[in-house]
XYZ file of N, CA and C in Angstrom:
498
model
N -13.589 -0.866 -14.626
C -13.303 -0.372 -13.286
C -12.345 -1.298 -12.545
N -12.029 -2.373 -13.544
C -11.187 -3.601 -12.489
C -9.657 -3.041 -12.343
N -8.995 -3.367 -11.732
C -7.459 -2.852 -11.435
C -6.642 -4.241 -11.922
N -5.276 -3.815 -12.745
C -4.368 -4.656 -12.982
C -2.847 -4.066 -12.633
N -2.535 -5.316 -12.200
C -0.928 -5.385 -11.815
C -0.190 -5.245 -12.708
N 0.686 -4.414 -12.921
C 1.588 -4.239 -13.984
C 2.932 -4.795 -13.345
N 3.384 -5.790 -13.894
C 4.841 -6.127 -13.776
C 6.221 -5.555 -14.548
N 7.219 -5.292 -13.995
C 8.018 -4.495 -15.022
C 8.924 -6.272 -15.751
N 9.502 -6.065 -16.503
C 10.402 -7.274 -17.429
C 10.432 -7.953 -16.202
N 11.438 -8.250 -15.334
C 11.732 -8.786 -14.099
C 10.864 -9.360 -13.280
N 9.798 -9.360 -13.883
C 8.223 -9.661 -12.704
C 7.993 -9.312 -11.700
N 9.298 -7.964 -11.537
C 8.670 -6.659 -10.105
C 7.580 -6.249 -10.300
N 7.098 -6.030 -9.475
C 5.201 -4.949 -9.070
C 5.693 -3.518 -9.498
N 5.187 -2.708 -10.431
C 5.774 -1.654 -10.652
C 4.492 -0.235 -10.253
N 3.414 -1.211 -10.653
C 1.855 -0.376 -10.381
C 0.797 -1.081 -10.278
N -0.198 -0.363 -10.828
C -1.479 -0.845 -10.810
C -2.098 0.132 -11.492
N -2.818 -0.479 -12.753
C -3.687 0.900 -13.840
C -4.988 -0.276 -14.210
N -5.605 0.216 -14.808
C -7.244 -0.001 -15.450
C -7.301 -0.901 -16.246
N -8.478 -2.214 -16.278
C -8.155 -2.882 -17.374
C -7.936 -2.306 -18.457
N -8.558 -1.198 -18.901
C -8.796 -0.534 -20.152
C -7.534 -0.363 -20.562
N -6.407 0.536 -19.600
C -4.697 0.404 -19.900
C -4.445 -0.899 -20.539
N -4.563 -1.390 -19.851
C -3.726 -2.792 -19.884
C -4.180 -3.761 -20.503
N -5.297 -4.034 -21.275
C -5.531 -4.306 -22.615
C -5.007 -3.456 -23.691
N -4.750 -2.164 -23.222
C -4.525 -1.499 -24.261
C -2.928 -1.453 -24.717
N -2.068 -1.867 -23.643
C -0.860 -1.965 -23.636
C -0.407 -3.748 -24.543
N -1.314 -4.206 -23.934
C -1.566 -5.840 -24.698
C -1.694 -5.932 -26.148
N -2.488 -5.257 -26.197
C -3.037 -4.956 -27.892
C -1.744 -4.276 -28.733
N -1.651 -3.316 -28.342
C -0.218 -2.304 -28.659
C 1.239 -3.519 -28.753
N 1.250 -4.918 -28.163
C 2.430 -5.592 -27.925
C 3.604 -4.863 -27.043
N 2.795 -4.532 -26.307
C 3.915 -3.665 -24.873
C 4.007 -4.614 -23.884
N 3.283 -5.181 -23.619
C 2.760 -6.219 -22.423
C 2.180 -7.551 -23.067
N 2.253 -8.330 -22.027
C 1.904 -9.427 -22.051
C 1.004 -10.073 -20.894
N -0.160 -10.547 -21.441
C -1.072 -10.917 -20.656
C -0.290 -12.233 -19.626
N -0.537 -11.946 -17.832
C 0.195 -13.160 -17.422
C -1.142 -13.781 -16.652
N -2.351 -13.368 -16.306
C -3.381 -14.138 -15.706
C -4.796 -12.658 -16.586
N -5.542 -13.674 -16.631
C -6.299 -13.244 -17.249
C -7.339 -13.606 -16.111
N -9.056 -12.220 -15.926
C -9.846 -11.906 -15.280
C -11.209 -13.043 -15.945
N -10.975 -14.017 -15.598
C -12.308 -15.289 -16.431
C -13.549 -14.241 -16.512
N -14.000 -13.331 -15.822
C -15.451 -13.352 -14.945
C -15.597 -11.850 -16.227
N -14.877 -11.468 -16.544
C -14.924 -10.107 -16.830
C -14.383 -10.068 -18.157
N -15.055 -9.417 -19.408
C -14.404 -9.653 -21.124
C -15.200 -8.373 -21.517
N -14.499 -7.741 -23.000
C -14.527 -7.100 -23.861
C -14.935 -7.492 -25.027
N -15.725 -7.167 -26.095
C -16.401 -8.122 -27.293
C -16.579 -6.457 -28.260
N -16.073 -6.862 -29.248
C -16.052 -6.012 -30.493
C -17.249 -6.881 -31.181
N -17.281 -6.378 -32.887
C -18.160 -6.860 -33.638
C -17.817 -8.440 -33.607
N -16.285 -8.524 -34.058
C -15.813 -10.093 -34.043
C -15.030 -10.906 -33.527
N -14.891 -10.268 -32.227
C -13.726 -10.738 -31.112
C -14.453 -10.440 -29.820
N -13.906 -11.569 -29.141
C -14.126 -10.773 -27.555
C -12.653 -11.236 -26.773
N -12.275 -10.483 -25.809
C -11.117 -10.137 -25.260
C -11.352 -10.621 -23.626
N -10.390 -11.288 -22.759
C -10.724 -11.536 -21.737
C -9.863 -9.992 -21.211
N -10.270 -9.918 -20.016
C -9.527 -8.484 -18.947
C -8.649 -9.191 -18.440
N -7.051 -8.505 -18.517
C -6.405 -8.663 -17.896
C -6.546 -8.333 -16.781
N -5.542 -9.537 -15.605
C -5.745 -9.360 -14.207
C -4.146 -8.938 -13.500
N -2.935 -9.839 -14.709
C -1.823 -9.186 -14.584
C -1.321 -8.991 -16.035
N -0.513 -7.687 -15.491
C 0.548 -7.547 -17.334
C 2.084 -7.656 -16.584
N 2.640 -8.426 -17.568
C 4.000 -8.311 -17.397
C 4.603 -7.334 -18.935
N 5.061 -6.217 -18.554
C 5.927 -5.015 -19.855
C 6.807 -6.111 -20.640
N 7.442 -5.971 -21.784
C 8.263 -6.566 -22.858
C 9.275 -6.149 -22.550
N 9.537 -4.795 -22.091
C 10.595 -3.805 -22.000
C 11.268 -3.546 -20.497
N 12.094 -3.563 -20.021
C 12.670 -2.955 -18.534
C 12.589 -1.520 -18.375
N 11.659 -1.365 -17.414
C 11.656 0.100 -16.946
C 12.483 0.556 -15.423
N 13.789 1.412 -15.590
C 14.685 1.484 -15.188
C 14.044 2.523 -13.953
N 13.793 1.946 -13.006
C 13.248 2.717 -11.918
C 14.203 3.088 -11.028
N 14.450 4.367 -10.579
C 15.109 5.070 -9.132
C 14.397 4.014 -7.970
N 15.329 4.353 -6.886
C 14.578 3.642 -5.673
C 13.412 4.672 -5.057
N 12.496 4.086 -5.307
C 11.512 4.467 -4.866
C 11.513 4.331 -3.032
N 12.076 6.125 -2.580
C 11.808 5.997 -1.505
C 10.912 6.515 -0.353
N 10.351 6.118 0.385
C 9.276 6.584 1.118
C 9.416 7.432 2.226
N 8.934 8.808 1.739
C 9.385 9.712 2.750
C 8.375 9.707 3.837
N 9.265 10.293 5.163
C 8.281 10.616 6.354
C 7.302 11.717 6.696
N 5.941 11.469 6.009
C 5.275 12.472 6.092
C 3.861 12.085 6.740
N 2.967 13.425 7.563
C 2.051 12.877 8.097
C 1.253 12.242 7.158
N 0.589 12.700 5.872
C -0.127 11.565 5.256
C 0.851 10.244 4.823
N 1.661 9.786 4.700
C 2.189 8.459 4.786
C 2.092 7.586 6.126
N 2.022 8.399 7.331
C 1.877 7.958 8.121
C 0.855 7.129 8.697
N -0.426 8.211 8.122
C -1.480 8.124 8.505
C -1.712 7.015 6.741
N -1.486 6.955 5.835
C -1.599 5.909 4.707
C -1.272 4.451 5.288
N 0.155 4.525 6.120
C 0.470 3.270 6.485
C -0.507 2.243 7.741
N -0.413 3.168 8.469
C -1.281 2.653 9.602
C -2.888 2.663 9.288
N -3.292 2.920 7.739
C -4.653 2.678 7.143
C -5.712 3.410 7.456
N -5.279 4.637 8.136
C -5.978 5.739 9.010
C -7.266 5.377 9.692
N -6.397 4.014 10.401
C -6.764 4.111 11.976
C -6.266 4.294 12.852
N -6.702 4.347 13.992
C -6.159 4.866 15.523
C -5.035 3.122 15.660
N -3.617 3.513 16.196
C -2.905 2.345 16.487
C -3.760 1.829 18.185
N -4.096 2.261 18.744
C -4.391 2.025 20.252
C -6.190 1.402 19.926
N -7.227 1.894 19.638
C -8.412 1.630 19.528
C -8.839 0.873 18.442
N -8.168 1.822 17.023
C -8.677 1.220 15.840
C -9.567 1.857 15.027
N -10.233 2.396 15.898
C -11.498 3.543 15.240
C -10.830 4.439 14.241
N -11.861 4.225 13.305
C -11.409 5.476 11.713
C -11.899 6.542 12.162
N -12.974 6.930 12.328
C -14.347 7.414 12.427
C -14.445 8.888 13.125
N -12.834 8.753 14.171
C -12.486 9.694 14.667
C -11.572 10.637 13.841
N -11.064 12.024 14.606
C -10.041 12.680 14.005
C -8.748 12.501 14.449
N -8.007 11.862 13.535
C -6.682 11.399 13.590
C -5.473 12.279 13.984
N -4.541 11.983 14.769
C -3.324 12.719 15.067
C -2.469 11.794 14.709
N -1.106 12.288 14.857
C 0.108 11.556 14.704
C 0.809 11.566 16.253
N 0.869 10.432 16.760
C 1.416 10.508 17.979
C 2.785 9.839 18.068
N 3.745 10.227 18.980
C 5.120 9.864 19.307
C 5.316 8.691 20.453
N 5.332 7.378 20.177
C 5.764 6.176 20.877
C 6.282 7.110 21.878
N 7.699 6.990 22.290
C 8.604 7.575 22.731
C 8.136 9.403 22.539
N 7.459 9.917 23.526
C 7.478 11.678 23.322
C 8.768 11.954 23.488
N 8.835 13.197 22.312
C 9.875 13.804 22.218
C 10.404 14.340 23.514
N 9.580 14.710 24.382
C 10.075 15.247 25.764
C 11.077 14.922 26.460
N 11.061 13.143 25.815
C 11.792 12.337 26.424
C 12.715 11.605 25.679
N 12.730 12.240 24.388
C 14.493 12.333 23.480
C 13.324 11.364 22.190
N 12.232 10.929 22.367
C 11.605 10.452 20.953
C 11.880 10.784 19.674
N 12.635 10.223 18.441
C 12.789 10.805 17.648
C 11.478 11.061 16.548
N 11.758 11.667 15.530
C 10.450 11.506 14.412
C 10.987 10.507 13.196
N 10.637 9.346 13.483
C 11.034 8.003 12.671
C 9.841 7.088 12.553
N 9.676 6.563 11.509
C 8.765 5.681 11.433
C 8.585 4.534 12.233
N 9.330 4.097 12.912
C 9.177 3.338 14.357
C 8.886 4.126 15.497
N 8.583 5.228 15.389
C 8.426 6.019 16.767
C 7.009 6.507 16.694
N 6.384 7.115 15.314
C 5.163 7.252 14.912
C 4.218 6.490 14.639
N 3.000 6.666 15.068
C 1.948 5.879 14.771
C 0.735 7.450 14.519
N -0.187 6.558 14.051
C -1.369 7.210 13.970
C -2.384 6.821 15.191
N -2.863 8.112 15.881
C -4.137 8.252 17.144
C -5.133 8.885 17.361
N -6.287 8.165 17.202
C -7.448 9.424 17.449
C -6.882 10.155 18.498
N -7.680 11.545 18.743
C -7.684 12.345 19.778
C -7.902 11.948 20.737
N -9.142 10.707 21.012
C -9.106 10.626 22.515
C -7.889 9.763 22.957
N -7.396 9.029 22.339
C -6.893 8.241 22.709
C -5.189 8.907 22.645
N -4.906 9.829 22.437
C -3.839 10.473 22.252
C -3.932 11.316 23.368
N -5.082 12.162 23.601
C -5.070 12.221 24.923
C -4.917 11.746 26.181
N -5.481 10.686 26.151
C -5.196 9.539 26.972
C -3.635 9.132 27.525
N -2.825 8.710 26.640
C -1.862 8.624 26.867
C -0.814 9.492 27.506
N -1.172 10.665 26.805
C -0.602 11.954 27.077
C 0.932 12.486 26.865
N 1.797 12.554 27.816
C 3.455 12.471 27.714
C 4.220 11.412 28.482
N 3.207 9.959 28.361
C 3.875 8.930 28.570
C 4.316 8.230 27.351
N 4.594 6.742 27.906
C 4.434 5.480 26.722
C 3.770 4.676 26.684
N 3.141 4.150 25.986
C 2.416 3.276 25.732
C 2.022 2.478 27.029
N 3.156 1.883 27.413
C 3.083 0.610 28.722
C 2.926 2.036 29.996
N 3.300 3.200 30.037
C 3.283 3.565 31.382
C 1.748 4.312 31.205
N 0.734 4.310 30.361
C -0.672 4.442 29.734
C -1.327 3.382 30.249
N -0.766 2.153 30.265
C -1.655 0.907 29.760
C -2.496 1.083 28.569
N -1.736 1.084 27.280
C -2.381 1.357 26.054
C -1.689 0.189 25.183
N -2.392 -0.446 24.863
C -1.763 -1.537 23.679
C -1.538 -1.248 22.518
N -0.536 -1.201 21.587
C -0.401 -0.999 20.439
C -1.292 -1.896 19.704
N -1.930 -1.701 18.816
C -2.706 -2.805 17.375
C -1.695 -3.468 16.913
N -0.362 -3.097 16.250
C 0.819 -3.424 15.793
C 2.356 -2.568 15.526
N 2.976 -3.041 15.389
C 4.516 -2.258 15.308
C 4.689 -2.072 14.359
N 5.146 -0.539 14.618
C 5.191 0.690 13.194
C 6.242 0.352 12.527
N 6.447 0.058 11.351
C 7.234 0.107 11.098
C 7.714 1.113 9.436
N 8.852 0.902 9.298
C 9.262 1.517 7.655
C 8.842 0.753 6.706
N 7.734 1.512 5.944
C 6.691 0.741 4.670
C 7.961 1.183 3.476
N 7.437 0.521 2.352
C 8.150 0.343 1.122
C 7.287 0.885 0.445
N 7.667 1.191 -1.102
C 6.351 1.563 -2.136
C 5.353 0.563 -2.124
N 5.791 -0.614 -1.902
C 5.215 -1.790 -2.387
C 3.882 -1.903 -0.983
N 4.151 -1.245 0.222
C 2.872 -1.104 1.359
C 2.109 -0.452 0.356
N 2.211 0.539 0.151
C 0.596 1.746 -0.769
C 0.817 1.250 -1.893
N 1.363 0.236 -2.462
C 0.784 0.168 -4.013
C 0.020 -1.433 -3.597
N 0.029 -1.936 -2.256
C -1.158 -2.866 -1.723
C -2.267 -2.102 -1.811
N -1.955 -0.869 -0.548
C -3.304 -0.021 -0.025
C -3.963 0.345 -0.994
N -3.357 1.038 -1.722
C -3.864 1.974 -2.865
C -4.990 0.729 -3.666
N -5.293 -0.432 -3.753
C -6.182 -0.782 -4.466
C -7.000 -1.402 -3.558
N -7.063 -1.756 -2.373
C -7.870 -1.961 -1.646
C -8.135 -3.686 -1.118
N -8.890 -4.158 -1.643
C -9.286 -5.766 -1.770
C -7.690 -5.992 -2.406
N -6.910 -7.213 -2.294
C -6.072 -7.878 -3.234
C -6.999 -8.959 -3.786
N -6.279 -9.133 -5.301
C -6.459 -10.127 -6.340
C -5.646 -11.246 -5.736
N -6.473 -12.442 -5.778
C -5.347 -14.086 -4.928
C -4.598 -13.878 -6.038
N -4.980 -13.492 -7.355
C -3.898 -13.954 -8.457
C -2.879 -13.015 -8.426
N -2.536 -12.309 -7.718
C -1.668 -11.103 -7.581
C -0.190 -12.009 -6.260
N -1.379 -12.486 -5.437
C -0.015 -12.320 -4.095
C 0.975 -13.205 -4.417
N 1.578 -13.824 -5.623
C 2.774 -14.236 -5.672
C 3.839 -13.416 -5.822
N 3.149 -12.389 -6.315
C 4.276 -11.267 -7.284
C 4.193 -10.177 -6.248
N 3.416 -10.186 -5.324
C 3.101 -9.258 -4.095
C 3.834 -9.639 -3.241
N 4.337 -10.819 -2.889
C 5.684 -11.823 -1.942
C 3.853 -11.103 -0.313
N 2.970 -11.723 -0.945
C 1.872 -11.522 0.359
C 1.122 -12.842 0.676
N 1.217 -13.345 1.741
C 0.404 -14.856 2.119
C -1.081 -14.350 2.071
């Protein structure tokens, strides 16, 4: 059930798949074990195997730019689907406009955030400061590399070098 970092040749972050992959890619000589999981092993009749924690590929995988389109679930992915103003999950989420369109707001990832209802109410067809509503933080344009953090949840310390994450 553990998650491993797959590095492409270059020691870019390319994913994240199952130890089970990624021993299995190891074994196969596709990959190469670059930190190994101490706490966690595999044992046949006459071997036992530690779990990989990162793989670096043998091979370069020639990736398109992976780009991140503007959509309400990305939106609501980036901001971790909580409310930007309160914080609360718990509620039902909207997508609200920094800047309302009323008032020339565009639909850009600096202009969007994610808001519960009450608090979207609240604000209403102002801004933020003419609300007195504090932002949590500034929206900004995520990369693949934001949801291929999210997407596993907890980080591995042995990961955030190759993650460029303090």
């Amino acid at each position: 059930n553990s998650k491993v970092l797959v590095l492409n040749q270059s020691f870019e972050p390319l994913s994240i798949c199952t130890a089970k992959k990624a021993l299995v890619l190891v074994l196969l000589n596709k990959a190469i074990m670059i930190a190994s999981n101490e706490r966690m092993s595999i044992s046949t009749s006459n071997k036992s195997f530690l779990l990989p924690s990162i793989i670096k590929l043998n091979y370069f995988v020639q990736r398109p730019y992976k780009k991140v389109y503007l959509t309400r679930k990305n939106v609501l992915r980036r901001d971790n689907f909580k409310c930007a103003y309160c914080g609360r999950s718990d509620l039902q989420l909207t997508i609200d406009h920094i800047e309302p369109k009323s008032r020339g707001g565009l639909d850009e990832w600096e202009n969007l955030i994610t808001a519960c209802i009450k608090c979207n109410n609240k604000k209403g067809d102002r801004t933020p400061e003419e609300a007195e509503m504090n932002l949590r933080f500034k929206p900004f344009k995520p990369t693949h590399l934001t949801f291929l953090i999210n997407s596993c949840g907890r980080i591995n310390e042995q990961w955030k070098p190759y993650l460029f994450v303090k």
